[in-house]
PDB file of C-alpha atoms in Angstrom:
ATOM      1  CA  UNK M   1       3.982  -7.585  17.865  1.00 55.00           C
ATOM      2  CA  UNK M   2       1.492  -4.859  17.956  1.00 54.00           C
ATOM      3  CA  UNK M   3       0.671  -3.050  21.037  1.00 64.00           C
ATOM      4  CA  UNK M   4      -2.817  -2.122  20.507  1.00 69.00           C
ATOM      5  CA  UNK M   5      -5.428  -3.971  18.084  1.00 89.00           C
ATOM      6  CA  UNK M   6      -4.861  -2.905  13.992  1.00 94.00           C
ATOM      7  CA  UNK M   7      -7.886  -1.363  11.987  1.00 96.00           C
ATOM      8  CA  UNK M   8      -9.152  -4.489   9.952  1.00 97.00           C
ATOM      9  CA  UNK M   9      -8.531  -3.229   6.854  1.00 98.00           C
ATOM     10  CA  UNK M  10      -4.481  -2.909   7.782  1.00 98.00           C
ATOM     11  CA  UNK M  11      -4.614  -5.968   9.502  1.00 98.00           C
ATOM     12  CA  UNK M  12      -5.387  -7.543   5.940  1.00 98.00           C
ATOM     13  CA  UNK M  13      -3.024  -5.631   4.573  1.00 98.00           C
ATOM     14  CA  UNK M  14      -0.567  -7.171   6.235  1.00 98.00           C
ATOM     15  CA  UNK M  15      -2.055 -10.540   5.583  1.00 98.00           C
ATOM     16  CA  UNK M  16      -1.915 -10.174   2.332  1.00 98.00           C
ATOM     17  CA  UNK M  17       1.774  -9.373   2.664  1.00 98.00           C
ATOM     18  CA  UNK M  18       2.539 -12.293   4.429  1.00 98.00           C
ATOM     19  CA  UNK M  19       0.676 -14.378   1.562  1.00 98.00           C
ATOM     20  CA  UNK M  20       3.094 -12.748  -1.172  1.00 98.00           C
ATOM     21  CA  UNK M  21       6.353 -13.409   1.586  1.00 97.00           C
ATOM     22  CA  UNK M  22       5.236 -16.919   1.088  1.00 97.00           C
ATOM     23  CA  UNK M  23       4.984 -16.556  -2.771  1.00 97.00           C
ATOM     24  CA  UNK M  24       8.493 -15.402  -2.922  1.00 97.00           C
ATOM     25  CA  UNK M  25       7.259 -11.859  -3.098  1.00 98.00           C
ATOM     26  CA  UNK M  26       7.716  -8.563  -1.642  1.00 97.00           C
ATOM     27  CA  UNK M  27       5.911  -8.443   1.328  1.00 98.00           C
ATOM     28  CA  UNK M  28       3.283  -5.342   0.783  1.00 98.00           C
ATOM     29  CA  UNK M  29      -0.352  -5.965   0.678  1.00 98.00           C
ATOM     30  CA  UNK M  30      -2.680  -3.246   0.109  1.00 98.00           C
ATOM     31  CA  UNK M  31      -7.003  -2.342   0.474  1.00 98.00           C
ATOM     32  CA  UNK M  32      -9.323  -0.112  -0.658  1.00 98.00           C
ATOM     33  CA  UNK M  33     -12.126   0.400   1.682  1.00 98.00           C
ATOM     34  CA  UNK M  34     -15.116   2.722   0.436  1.00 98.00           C
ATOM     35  CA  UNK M  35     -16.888   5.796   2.452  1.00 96.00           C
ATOM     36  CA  UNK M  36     -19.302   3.023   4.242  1.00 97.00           C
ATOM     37  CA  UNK M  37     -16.447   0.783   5.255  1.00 97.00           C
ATOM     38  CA  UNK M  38     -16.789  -1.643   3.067  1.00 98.00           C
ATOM     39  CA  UNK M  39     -13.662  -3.261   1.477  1.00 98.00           C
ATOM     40  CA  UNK M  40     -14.409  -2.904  -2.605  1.00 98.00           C
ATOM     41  CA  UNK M  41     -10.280  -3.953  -3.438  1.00 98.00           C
ATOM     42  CA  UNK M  42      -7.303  -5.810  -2.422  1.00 98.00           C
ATOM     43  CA  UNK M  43      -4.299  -6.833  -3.427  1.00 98.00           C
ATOM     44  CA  UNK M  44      -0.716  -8.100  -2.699  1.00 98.00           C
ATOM     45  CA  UNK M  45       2.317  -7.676  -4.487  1.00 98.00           C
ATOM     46  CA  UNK M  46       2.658  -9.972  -7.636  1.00 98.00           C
ATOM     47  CA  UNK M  47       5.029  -8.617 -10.013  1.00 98.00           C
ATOM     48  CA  UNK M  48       7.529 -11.813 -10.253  1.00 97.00           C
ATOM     49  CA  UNK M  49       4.677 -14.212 -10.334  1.00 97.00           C
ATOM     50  CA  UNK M  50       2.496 -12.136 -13.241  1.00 97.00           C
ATOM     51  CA  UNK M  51       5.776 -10.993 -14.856  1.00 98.00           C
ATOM     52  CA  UNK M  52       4.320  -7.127 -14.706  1.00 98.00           C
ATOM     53  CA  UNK M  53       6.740  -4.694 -13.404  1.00 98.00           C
ATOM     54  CA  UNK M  54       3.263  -2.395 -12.651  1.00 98.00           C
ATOM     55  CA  UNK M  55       2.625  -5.578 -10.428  1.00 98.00           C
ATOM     56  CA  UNK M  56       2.071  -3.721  -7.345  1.00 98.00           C
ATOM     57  CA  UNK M  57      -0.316  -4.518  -4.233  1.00 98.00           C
ATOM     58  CA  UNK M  58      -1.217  -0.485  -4.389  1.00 98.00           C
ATOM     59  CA  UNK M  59      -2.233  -1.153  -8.604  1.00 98.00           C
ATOM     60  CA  UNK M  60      -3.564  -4.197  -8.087  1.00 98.00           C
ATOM     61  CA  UNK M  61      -6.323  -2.919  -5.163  1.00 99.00           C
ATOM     62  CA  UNK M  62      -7.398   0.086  -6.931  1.00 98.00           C
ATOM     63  CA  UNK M  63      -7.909  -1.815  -9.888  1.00 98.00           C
ATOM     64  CA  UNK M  64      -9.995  -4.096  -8.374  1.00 98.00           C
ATOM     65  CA  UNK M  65     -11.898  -1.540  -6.400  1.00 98.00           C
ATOM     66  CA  UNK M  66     -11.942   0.140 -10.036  1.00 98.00           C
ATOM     67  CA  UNK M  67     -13.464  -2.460 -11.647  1.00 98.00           C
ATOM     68  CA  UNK M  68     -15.847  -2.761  -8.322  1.00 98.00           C
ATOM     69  CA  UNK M  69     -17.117   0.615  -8.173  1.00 98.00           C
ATOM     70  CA  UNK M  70     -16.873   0.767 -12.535  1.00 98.00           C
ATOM     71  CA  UNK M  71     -15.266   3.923 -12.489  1.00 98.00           C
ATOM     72  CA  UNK M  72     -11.367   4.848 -12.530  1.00 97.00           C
ATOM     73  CA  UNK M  73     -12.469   7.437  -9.691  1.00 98.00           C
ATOM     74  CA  UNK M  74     -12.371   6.288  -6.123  1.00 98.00           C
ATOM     75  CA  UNK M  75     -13.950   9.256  -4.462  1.00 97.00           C
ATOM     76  CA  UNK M  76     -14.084   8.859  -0.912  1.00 98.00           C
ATOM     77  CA  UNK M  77     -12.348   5.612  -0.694  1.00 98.00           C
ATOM     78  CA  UNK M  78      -9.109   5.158   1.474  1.00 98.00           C
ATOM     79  CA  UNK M  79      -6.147   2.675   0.402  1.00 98.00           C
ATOM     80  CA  UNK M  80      -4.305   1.061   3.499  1.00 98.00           C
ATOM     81  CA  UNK M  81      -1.024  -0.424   2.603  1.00 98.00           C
ATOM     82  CA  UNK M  82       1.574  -2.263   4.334  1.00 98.00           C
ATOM     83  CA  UNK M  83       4.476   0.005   3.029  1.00 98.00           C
ATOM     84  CA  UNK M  84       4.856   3.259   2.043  1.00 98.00           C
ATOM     85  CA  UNK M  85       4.172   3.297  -1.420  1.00 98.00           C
ATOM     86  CA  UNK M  86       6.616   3.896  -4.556  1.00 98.00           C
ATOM     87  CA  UNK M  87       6.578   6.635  -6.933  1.00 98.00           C
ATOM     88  CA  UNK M  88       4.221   4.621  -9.450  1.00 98.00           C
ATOM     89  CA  UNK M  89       2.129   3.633  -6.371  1.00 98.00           C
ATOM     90  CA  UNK M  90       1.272   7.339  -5.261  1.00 98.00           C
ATOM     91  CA  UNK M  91       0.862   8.616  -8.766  1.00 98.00           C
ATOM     92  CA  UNK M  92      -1.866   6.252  -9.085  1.00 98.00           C
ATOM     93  CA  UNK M  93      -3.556   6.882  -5.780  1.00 98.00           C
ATOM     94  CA  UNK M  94      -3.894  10.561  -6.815  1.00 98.00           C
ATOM     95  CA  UNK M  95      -5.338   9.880 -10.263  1.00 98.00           C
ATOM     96  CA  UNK M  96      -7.831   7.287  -8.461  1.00 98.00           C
ATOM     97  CA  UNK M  97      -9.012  10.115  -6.199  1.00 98.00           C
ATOM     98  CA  UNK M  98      -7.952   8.280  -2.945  1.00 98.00           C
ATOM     99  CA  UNK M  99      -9.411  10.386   0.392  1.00 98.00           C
ATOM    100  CA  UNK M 100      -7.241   8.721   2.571  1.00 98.00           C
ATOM    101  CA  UNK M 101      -3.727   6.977   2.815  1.00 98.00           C
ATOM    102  CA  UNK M 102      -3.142   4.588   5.428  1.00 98.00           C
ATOM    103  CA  UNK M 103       0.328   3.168   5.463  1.00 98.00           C
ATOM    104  CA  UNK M 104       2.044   0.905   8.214  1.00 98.00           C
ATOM    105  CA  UNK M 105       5.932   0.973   7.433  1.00 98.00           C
ATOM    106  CA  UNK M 106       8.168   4.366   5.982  1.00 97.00           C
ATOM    107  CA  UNK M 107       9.996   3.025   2.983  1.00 97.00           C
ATOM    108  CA  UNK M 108      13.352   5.838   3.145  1.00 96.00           C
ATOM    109  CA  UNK M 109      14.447   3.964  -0.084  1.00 95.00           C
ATOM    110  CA  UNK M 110      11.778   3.621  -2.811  1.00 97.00           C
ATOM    111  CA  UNK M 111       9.199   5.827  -1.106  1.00 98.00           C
ATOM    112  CA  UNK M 112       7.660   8.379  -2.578  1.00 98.00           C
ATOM    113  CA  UNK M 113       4.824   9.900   0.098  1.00 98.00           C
ATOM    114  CA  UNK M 114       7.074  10.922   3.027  1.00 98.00           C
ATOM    115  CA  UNK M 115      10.511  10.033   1.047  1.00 98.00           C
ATOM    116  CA  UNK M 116      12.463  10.863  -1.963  1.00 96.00           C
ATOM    117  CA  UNK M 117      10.042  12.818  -4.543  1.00 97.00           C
ATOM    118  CA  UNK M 118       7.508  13.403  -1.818  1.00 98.00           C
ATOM    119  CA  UNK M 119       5.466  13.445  -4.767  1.00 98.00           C
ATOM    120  CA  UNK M 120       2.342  14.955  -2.626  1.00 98.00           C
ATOM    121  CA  UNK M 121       4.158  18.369  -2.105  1.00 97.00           C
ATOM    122  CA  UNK M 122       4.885  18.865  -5.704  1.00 97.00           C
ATOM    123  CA  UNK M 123       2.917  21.705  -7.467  1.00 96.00           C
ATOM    124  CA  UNK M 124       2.048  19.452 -10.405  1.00 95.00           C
ATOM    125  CA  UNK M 125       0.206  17.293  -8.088  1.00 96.00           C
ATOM    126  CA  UNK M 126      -3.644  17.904  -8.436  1.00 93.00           C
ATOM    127  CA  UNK M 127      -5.242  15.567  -5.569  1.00 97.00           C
ATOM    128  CA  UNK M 128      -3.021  14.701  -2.824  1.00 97.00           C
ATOM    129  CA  UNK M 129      -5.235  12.397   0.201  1.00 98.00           C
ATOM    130  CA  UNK M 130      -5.022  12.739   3.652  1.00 98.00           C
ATOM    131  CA  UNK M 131      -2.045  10.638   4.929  1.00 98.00           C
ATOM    132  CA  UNK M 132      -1.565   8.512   8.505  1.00 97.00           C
ATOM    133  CA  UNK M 133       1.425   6.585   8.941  1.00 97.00           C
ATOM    134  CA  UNK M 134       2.540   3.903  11.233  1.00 95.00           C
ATOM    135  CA  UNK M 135      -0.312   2.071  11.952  1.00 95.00           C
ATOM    136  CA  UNK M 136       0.907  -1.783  12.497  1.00 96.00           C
ATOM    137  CA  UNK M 137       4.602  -0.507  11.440  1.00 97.00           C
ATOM    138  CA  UNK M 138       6.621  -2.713  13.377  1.00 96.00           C
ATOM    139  CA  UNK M 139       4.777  -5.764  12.232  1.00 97.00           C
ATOM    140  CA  UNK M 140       5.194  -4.054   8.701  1.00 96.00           C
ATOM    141  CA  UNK M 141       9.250  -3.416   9.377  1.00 95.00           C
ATOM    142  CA  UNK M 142       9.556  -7.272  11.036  1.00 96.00           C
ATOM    143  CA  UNK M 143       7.850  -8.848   7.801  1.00 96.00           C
ATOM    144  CA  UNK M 144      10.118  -6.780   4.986  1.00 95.00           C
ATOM    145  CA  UNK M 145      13.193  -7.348   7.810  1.00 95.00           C
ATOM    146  CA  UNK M 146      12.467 -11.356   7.712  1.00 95.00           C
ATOM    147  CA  UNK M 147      11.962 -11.815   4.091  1.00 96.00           C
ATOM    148  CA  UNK M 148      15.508  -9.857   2.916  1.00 93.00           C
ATOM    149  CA  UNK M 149      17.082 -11.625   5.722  1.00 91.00           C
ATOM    150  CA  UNK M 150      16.501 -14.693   4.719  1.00 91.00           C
ATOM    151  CA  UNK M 151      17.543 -13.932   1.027  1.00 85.00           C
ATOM    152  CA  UNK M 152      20.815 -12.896   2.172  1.00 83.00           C
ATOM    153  CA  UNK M 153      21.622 -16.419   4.052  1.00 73.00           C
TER     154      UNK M 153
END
């Protein structure tokens, strides 16, 4: 569906949201990827199948790069999710330290970057990354578009 070849790292991304489509899940998968490229975290959405509300492919990939790097910091690291991420989501990629936010699909419903708190333009935010959207959104858009669709049959 894309017109012109996806980074790698959002290309798993959305691999790893078609993995938790197939596990019933939200379809959002997220990376970390540190300052030399290499990817240190990832992680799909798995909140029904852990029972953890916090079960989030954004959480889950920066704890795993946490626990890679052994430091809650993630200096010069940039997360590339599938979906714009959630209020929870974004207040954890500025405590990480994220550089860079990569996300594929706007969420205008549970968002929190570009939509609804916008919680990067508030004053009582202290880091706020650099942000790119878009990148692989209409695969993004068909994959959330295909799993509530067939919900609703």
């Amino acid at each position: 569906m894309t017109r012109f070849p996806l980074p790698d790292p959002m290309r798993r991304a959305l691999d790893l949201a078609a993995a938790a489509a197939e596990a019933g899940e939200v379809p959002v998968g997220a990376v970390v990827v540190d300052a030399a490229g290499k990817t240190i975290g990832e992680g799909e959405n798995r909140m029904r199948r852990n029972r953890d509300p916090s079960g989030h492919a954004e959480i889950i990939a920066l704890r795993a790069a946490a626990a890679e790097l052994g430091s809650e910091r993630l200096d010069g690291c940039s997360l590339w999710v599938s979906l714009e991420p959630c209020a929870m989501c974004a207040g954890a990629i500025s405590l990480a330290r994220i550089s860079k936010l990569y996300f594929a699909a706007e969420d205008p419903k549970g968002g929190a970057v570009l939509h609804g708190p916008r919680l990067y333009t508030q004053p009582t935010c202290h880091h706020r990354p650099d942000i790119m959207s878009g990148m692989g959104e209409e695969d993004a858009a068909a994959q959330l578009r295909d799993f509530f669709a067939a919900r609703r049959t």
